[in-house]
Tab-separated table of C-alpha atoms in Angstrom:
chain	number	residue	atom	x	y	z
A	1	UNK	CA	4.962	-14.677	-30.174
A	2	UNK	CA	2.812	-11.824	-30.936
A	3	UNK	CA	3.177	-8.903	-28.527
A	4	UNK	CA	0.282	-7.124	-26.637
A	5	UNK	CA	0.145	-3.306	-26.224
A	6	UNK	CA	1.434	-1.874	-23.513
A	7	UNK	CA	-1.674	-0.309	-21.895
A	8	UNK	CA	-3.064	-3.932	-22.531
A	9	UNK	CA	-0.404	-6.009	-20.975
A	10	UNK	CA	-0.589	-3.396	-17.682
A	11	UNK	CA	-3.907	-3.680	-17.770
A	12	UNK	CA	-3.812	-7.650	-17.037
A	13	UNK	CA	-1.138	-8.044	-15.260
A	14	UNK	CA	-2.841	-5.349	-12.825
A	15	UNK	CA	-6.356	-7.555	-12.678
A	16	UNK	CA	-3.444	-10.790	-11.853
A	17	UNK	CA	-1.696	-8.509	-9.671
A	18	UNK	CA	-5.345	-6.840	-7.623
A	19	UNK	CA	-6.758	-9.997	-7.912
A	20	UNK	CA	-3.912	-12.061	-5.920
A	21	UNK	CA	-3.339	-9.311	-3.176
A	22	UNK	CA	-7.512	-9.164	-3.024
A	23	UNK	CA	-7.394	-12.867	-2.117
A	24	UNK	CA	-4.685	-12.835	0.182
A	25	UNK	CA	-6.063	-9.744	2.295
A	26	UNK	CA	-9.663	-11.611	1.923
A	27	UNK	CA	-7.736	-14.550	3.982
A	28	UNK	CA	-7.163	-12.230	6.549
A	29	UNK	CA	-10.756	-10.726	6.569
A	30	UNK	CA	-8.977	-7.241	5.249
A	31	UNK	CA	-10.334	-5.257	2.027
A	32	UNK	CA	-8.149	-4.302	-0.190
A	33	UNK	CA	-7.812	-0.640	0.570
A	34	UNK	CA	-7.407	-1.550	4.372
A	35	UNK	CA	-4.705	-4.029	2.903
A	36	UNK	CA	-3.156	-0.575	1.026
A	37	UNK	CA	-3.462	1.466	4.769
A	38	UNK	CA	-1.729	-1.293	6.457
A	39	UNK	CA	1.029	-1.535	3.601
A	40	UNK	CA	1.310	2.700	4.112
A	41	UNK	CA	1.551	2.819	7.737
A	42	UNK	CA	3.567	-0.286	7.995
A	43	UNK	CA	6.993	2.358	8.091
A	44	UNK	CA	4.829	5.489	8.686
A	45	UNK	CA	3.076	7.541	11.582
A	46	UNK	CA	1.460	9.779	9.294
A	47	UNK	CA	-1.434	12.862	10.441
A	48	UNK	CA	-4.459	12.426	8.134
A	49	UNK	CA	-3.690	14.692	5.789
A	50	UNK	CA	-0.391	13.018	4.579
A	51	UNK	CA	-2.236	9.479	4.656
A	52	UNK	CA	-4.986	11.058	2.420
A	53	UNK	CA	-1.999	12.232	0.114
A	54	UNK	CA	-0.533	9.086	0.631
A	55	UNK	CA	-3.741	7.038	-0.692
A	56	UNK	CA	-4.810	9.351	-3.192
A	57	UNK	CA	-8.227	9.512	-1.147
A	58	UNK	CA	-10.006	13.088	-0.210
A	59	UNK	CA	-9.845	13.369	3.491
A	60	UNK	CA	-13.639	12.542	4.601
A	61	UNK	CA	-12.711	9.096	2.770
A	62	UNK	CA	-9.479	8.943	5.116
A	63	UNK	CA	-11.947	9.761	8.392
A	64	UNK	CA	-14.162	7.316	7.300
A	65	UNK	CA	-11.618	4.398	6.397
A	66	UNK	CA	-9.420	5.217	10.151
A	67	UNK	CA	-12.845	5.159	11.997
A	68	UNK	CA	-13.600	1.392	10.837
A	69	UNK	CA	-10.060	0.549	11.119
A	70	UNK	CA	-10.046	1.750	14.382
A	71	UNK	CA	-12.923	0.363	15.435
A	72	UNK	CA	-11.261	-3.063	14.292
A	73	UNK	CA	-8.279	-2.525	16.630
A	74	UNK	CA	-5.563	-2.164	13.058
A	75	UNK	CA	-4.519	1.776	14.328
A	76	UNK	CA	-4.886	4.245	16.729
A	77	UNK	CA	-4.507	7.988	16.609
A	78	UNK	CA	-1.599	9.513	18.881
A	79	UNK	CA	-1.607	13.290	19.066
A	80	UNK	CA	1.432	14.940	17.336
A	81	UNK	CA	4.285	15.471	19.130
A	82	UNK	CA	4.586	18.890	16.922
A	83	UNK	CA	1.084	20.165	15.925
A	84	UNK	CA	-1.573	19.691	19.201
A	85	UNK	CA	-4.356	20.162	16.696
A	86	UNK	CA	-3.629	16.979	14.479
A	87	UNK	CA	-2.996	13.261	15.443
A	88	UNK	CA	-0.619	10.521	14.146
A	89	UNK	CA	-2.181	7.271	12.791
A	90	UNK	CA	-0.168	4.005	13.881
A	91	UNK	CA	-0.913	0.413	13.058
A	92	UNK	CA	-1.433	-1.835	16.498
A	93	UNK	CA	0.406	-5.009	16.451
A	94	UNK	CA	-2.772	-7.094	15.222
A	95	UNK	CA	-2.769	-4.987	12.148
A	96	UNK	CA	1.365	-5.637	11.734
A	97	UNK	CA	0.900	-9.341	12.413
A	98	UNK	CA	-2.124	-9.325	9.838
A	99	UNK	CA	-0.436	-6.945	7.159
A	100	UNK	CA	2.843	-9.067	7.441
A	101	UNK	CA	0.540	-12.239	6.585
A	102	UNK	CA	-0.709	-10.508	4.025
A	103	UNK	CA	2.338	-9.711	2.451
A	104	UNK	CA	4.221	-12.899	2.976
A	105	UNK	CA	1.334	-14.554	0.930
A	106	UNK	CA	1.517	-12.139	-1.611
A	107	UNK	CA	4.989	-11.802	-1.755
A	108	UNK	CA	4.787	-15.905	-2.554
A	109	UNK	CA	2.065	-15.019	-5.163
A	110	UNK	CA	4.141	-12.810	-7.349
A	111	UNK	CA	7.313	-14.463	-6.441
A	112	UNK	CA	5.495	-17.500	-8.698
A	113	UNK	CA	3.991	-15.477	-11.257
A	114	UNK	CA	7.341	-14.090	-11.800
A	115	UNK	CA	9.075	-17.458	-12.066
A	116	UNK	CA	8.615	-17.922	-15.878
A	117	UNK	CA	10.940	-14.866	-16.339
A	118	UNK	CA	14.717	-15.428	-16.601
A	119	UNK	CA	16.579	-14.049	-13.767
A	120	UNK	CA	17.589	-10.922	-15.349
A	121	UNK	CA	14.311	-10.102	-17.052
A	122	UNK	CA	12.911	-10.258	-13.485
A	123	UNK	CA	15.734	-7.899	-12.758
A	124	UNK	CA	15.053	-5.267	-15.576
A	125	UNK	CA	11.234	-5.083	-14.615
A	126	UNK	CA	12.192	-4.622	-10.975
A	127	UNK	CA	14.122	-1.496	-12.211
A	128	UNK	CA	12.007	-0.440	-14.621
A	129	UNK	CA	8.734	-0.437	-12.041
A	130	UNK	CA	11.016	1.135	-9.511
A	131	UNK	CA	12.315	4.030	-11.773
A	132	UNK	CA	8.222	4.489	-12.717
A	133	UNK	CA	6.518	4.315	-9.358
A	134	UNK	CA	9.249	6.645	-7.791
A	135	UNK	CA	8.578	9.472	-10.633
A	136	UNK	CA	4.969	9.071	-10.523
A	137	UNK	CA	5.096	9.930	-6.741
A	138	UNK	CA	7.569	12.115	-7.271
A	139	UNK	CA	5.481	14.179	-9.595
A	140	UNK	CA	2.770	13.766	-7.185
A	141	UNK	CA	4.038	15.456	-4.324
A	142	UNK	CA	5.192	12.030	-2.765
A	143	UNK	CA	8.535	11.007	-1.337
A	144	UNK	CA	7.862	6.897	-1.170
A	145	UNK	CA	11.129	6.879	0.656
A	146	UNK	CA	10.068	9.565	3.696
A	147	UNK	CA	9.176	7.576	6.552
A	148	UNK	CA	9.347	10.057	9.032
A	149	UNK	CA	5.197	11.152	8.897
């Protein structure tokens, strides 16, 4: 079987990947980067600057994105317990209930997508996208294990 370059093969898989999660939150009448919020804040109560971090989005694109997700009922802002001049942003439980649909879907999605793959080359790409994402952040400033903003 011929092989396809690596930048190629990420490249698909990421349209499969965007393209199954886009459908799923679509279900749920969520776009996909309120699909990405919900996913953030799911084990976070971060202030707006660590969710901008967080997203990779400048923070007038954070504003904007918590105002309409506000405005839908998925968060609210609680002031910080340490800082009285910045708030917290935490998902209600309509946005948990919807992001947890989301993600069993999903889940479902790639769980079949990844059925073709013997059991321990599903393994070795769970490691290997594990070992990547956690540099990446890490070399970003991001801790994807710190849930406690």
């Amino acid at each position: 079987m011929p092989a396809i370059s690596t930048v190629d093969g990420l490249a698909q898989l990421s349209f499969l990947i965007q393209g199954a999660l886009d459908r799923r939150a679509a279900e749920h009448d969520l776009s996909l980067i309120q699909t990405r919020l919900l996913g953030v804040l799911r084990d976070r109560r971060p202030t707006m600057q660590e969710l901008a971090k967080l997203l990779g989005l400048d923070k007038s694109s954070v504003t904007g994105l918590i105002d309409r997700a506000e405005r839908r009922g998925l968060v609210t802002r609680v002031p910080s317990p340490t800082d009285r001049r910045s708030s917290l942003v935490v998902l209600t439980d309509r946005a948990r209930e919807l992001g947890a649909g989301v993600a069993a879907g999903f889940e479902s999605d790639v769980t079949g997508m990844l059925g073709v793959l013997p059991d321990q080359d599903r393994a070795d790409l769970t490691a290997l996208v594990s070992r990547l994402l956690v540099a990446y952040a890490k070399a970003h400033g991001v801790d994807l294990f710190d849930t406690t903003g």
